[in-house]
Amino acid sequence: MFGGLTGFTNPTGTDWGEQMLNTVASKTIRHLFTQSESVEVAVRCYPSSKLLQGSIDSFKMSGRGLLIRREFWAEEMSFETDAVAIDFSSVLGGKLALKQPTQAVAQVTLSEEGINRAFEAELVKKRLLNLTLPSLTELSGGKPVSFQEVRVELLPENEIKIWAKADLSQEELVPVSLTATLGIERRRRVQFQNPRFEVETLPESQRETSLALARALAEILNNMVDLDRFDLDGVTMRLNRLETKGKLLVFSGYAQIERVPGKG
């Protein structure tokens, strides 16, 4: 399951300390993911004698086909730290511990397929079921409303199209669709900006209800995709930019690493 694990060899060759650190680092990083297609780790330390004092020039990880918390797929993920201070005695014990927090430049790539699969994850689904927001219950006669069969399509220029079906506890589900521009708020929350709602293809009897549901769904999504809900223990992610590239959504930012997290 875990393939492509590599270390970095500096110009003078890799001594036993670096070999041990590469082995421990590889094992630690791959255990952050429930599953991975490949994980590559590169530890840079020159001269290698600095390692005995716990000083590393940089640490780089790149992975592909990563499953996070058993439900969320990342097509690719990479990060590279600045200089890192580690507790070398922890390495001797087969673990990786930081002496002080460090920052890393990070990039995460999600596929359209992976995003659609995420809408089937329990952590996401529970935020779309049995909703009692006033804007929804006034459409359903006071009954909870659920959004089902959510799917998305990535479009050029950071656009995204979203379809769903709303259950108002009535005889039939009401189709909902909207197109929005993806943006970032406070470097941690993905926003669905400038939503445009499409009801022209629906029967006249459903248009007003579908429009109100689509507006409510856009607001729900704006409050749902918050990185702080998905952070690994000890790691805080922040976003600088995002970009749609074909069927991929690429996030660039940084990670503040307080400690090496446990298994993901």
PDB file of C-alpha atoms in Angstrom, residues 31-144:
ATOM      1  CA  HIS A  31       1.039   6.943   9.181  1.00  0.00           C
ATOM      2  CA  LEU A  32      -0.709  10.316   8.937  1.00  0.00           C
ATOM      3  CA  PHE A  33      -2.793   8.835   6.120  1.00  0.00           C
ATOM      4  CA  THR A  34      -5.281   6.015   6.218  1.00  0.00           C
ATOM      5  CA  GLN A  35      -4.038   4.977   2.789  1.00  0.00           C
ATOM      6  CA  SER A  36      -1.533   6.299   0.254  1.00  0.00           C
ATOM      7  CA  GLU A  37      -0.428   5.494  -3.267  1.00  0.00           C
ATOM      8  CA  SER A  38       3.019   6.954  -2.680  1.00  0.00           C
ATOM      9  CA  VAL A  39       4.841   9.057  -0.094  1.00  0.00           C
ATOM     10  CA  GLU A  40       8.319  10.522  -0.602  1.00  0.00           C
ATOM     11  CA  VAL A  41      10.339  12.104   2.183  1.00  0.00           C
ATOM     12  CA  ALA A  42      13.557  14.116   1.807  1.00  0.00           C
ATOM     13  CA  VAL A  43      15.553  15.309   4.832  1.00  0.00           C
ATOM     14  CA  ARG A  44      18.292  17.840   4.082  1.00  0.00           C
ATOM     15  CA  CYS A  45      21.091  18.238   6.617  1.00  0.00           C
ATOM     16  CA  TYR A  46      24.554  19.505   5.666  1.00  0.00           C
ATOM     17  CA  PRO A  47      26.964  18.996   7.205  1.00  0.00           C
ATOM     18  CA  SER A  48      25.388  15.859   8.617  1.00  0.00           C
ATOM     19  CA  SER A  49      27.055  16.429  12.000  1.00  0.00           C
ATOM     20  CA  LYS A  50      24.393  19.106  12.712  1.00  0.00           C
ATOM     21  CA  LEU A  51      21.891  16.302  13.060  1.00  0.00           C
ATOM     22  CA  LEU A  52      23.359  15.267  16.409  1.00  0.00           C
ATOM     23  CA  GLN A  53      22.368  18.708  17.737  1.00  0.00           C
ATOM     24  CA  GLY A  54      18.889  18.217  16.259  1.00  0.00           C
ATOM     25  CA  SER A  55      19.334  20.761  13.470  1.00  0.00           C
ATOM     26  CA  ILE A  56      17.929  20.057   9.977  1.00  0.00           C
ATOM     27  CA  ASP A  57      18.140  22.416   6.990  1.00  0.00           C
ATOM     28  CA  SER A  58      14.762  21.421   5.579  1.00  0.00           C
ATOM     29  CA  PHE A  59      12.242  18.637   5.465  1.00  0.00           C
ATOM     30  CA  LYS A  60      10.171  17.880   2.376  1.00  0.00           C
ATOM     31  CA  MET A  61       7.267  15.513   1.818  1.00  0.00           C
ATOM     32  CA  SER A  62       5.286  14.779  -1.321  1.00  0.00           C
ATOM     33  CA  GLY A  63       2.475  12.264  -1.585  1.00  0.00           C
ATOM     34  CA  ARG A  64      -0.050  11.030  -4.108  1.00  0.00           C
ATOM     35  CA  GLY A  65      -3.381   9.248  -3.721  1.00  0.00           C
ATOM     36  CA  LEU A  66      -3.782  10.085  -0.032  1.00  0.00           C
ATOM     37  CA  LEU A  67      -6.777   9.102   2.095  1.00  0.00           C
ATOM     38  CA  ILE A  68      -7.190  11.349   5.145  1.00  0.00           C
ATOM     39  CA  ARG A  69      -9.313  10.365   8.143  1.00  0.00           C
ATOM     40  CA  ARG A  70     -10.682   7.382   6.204  1.00  0.00           C
ATOM     41  CA  GLU A  71     -12.998   9.539   4.089  1.00  0.00           C
ATOM     42  CA  PHE A  72     -11.218  12.414   2.368  1.00  0.00           C
ATOM     43  CA  TRP A  73      -9.095  11.872  -0.742  1.00  0.00           C
ATOM     44  CA  ALA A  74      -6.282  14.193  -1.816  1.00  0.00           C
ATOM     45  CA  GLU A  75      -4.886  13.679  -5.302  1.00  0.00           C
ATOM     46  CA  GLU A  76      -1.549  15.170  -4.254  1.00  0.00           C
ATOM     47  CA  MET A  77      -0.058  16.865  -1.197  1.00  0.00           C
ATOM     48  CA  SER A  78       3.349  18.385  -0.578  1.00  0.00           C
ATOM     49  CA  PHE A  79       5.050  20.525   2.006  1.00  0.00           C
ATOM     50  CA  GLU A  80       8.564  21.788   2.680  1.00  0.00           C
ATOM     51  CA  THR A  81       9.739  23.281   5.958  1.00  0.00           C
ATOM     52  CA  ASP A  82      12.271  25.917   6.816  1.00  0.00           C
ATOM     53  CA  ALA A  83      15.086  24.871   9.160  1.00  0.00           C
ATOM     54  CA  VAL A  84      13.764  22.443  11.778  1.00  0.00           C
ATOM     55  CA  ALA A  85      14.906  21.730  15.322  1.00  0.00           C
ATOM     56  CA  ILE A  86      14.150  18.169  16.377  1.00  0.00           C
ATOM     57  CA  ASP A  87      14.767  16.096  19.454  1.00  0.00           C
ATOM     58  CA  PHE A  88      17.350  13.622  18.156  1.00  0.00           C
ATOM     59  CA  SER A  89      16.801  11.355  21.141  1.00  0.00           C
ATOM     60  CA  SER A  90      13.226  10.835  19.921  1.00  0.00           C
ATOM     61  CA  VAL A  91      14.614   9.624  16.585  1.00  0.00           C
ATOM     62  CA  LEU A  92      16.690   7.027  18.423  1.00  0.00           C
ATOM     63  CA  GLY A  93      13.423   5.867  19.984  1.00  0.00           C
ATOM     64  CA  GLY A  94      11.756   5.527  16.592  1.00  0.00           C
ATOM     65  CA  LYS A  95       9.674   8.718  16.820  1.00  0.00           C
ATOM     66  CA  LEU A  96       9.877  12.251  15.471  1.00  0.00           C
ATOM     67  CA  ALA A  97       9.457  15.148  17.925  1.00  0.00           C
ATOM     68  CA  LEU A  98       9.990  18.864  17.314  1.00  0.00           C
ATOM     69  CA  LYS A  99      11.888  21.050  19.778  1.00  0.00           C
ATOM     70  CA  GLN A 100       9.935  24.078  18.576  1.00  0.00           C
ATOM     71  CA  PRO A 101       7.128  24.830  16.100  1.00  0.00           C
ATOM     72  CA  THR A 102       7.992  25.203  12.437  1.00  0.00           C
ATOM     73  CA  GLN A 103       6.316  26.421   9.251  1.00  0.00           C
ATOM     74  CA  ALA A 104       6.032  24.669   5.928  1.00  0.00           C
ATOM     75  CA  VAL A 105       4.984  25.791   2.469  1.00  0.00           C
ATOM     76  CA  ALA A 106       2.130  23.514   1.486  1.00  0.00           C
ATOM     77  CA  GLN A 107       0.146  22.575  -1.605  1.00  0.00           C
ATOM     78  CA  VAL A 108      -2.883  20.291  -1.777  1.00  0.00           C
ATOM     79  CA  THR A 109      -4.573  19.103  -4.969  1.00  0.00           C
ATOM     80  CA  LEU A 110      -8.107  17.719  -4.912  1.00  0.00           C
ATOM     81  CA  SER A 111      -9.827  16.058  -7.863  1.00  0.00           C
ATOM     82  CA  GLU A 112     -13.419  16.645  -8.864  1.00  0.00           C
ATOM     83  CA  GLU A 113     -14.047  12.969  -8.148  1.00  0.00           C
ATOM     84  CA  GLY A 114     -12.468  13.276  -4.697  1.00  0.00           C
ATOM     85  CA  ILE A 115     -14.617  16.319  -3.854  1.00  0.00           C
ATOM     86  CA  ASN A 116     -17.760  14.462  -4.868  1.00  0.00           C
ATOM     87  CA  ARG A 117     -16.721  11.506  -2.718  1.00  0.00           C
ATOM     88  CA  ALA A 118     -16.198  13.902   0.202  1.00  0.00           C
ATOM     89  CA  PHE A 119     -19.897  14.830   0.041  1.00  0.00           C
ATOM     90  CA  GLU A 120     -20.605  11.193   0.907  1.00  0.00           C
ATOM     91  CA  ALA A 121     -18.398  11.360   4.026  1.00  0.00           C
ATOM     92  CA  GLU A 122     -20.268  11.270   7.332  1.00  0.00           C
ATOM     93  CA  LEU A 123     -18.526  14.428   8.556  1.00  0.00           C
ATOM     94  CA  VAL A 124     -19.976  16.322   5.570  1.00  0.00           C
ATOM     95  CA  LYS A 125     -23.326  14.574   5.201  1.00  0.00           C
ATOM     96  CA  LYS A 126     -24.361  15.249   8.786  1.00  0.00           C
ATOM     97  CA  ARG A 127     -24.095  18.984   8.094  1.00  0.00           C
ATOM     98  CA  LEU A 128     -26.573  18.697   5.220  1.00  0.00           C
ATOM     99  CA  LEU A 129     -29.233  16.489   6.848  1.00  0.00           C
ATOM    100  CA  ASN A 130     -32.206  17.380   9.069  1.00  0.00           C
ATOM    101  CA  LEU A 131     -31.553  21.123   8.935  1.00  0.00           C
ATOM    102  CA  THR A 132     -33.846  23.431  10.868  1.00  0.00           C
ATOM    103  CA  LEU A 133     -32.766  26.852   9.640  1.00  0.00           C
ATOM    104  CA  PRO A 134     -35.767  29.236   9.478  1.00  0.00           C
ATOM    105  CA  SER A 135     -35.075  29.897   5.786  1.00  0.00           C
ATOM    106  CA  LEU A 136     -35.620  26.179   5.169  1.00  0.00           C
ATOM    107  CA  THR A 137     -38.384  25.226   7.592  1.00  0.00           C
ATOM    108  CA  GLU A 138     -40.609  27.996   6.284  1.00  0.00           C
ATOM    109  CA  LEU A 139     -40.513  26.122   2.970  1.00  0.00           C
ATOM    110  CA  SER A 140     -41.308  22.748   4.527  1.00  0.00           C
ATOM    111  CA  GLY A 141     -44.080  23.619   6.943  1.00  0.00           C
ATOM    112  CA  GLY A 142     -41.743  23.487   9.921  1.00  0.00           C
ATOM    113  CA  LYS A 143     -40.195  20.107   9.127  1.00  0.00           C
ATOM    114  CA  PRO A 144     -36.393  19.520   8.934  1.00  0.00           C
TER     115      PRO A 144
END
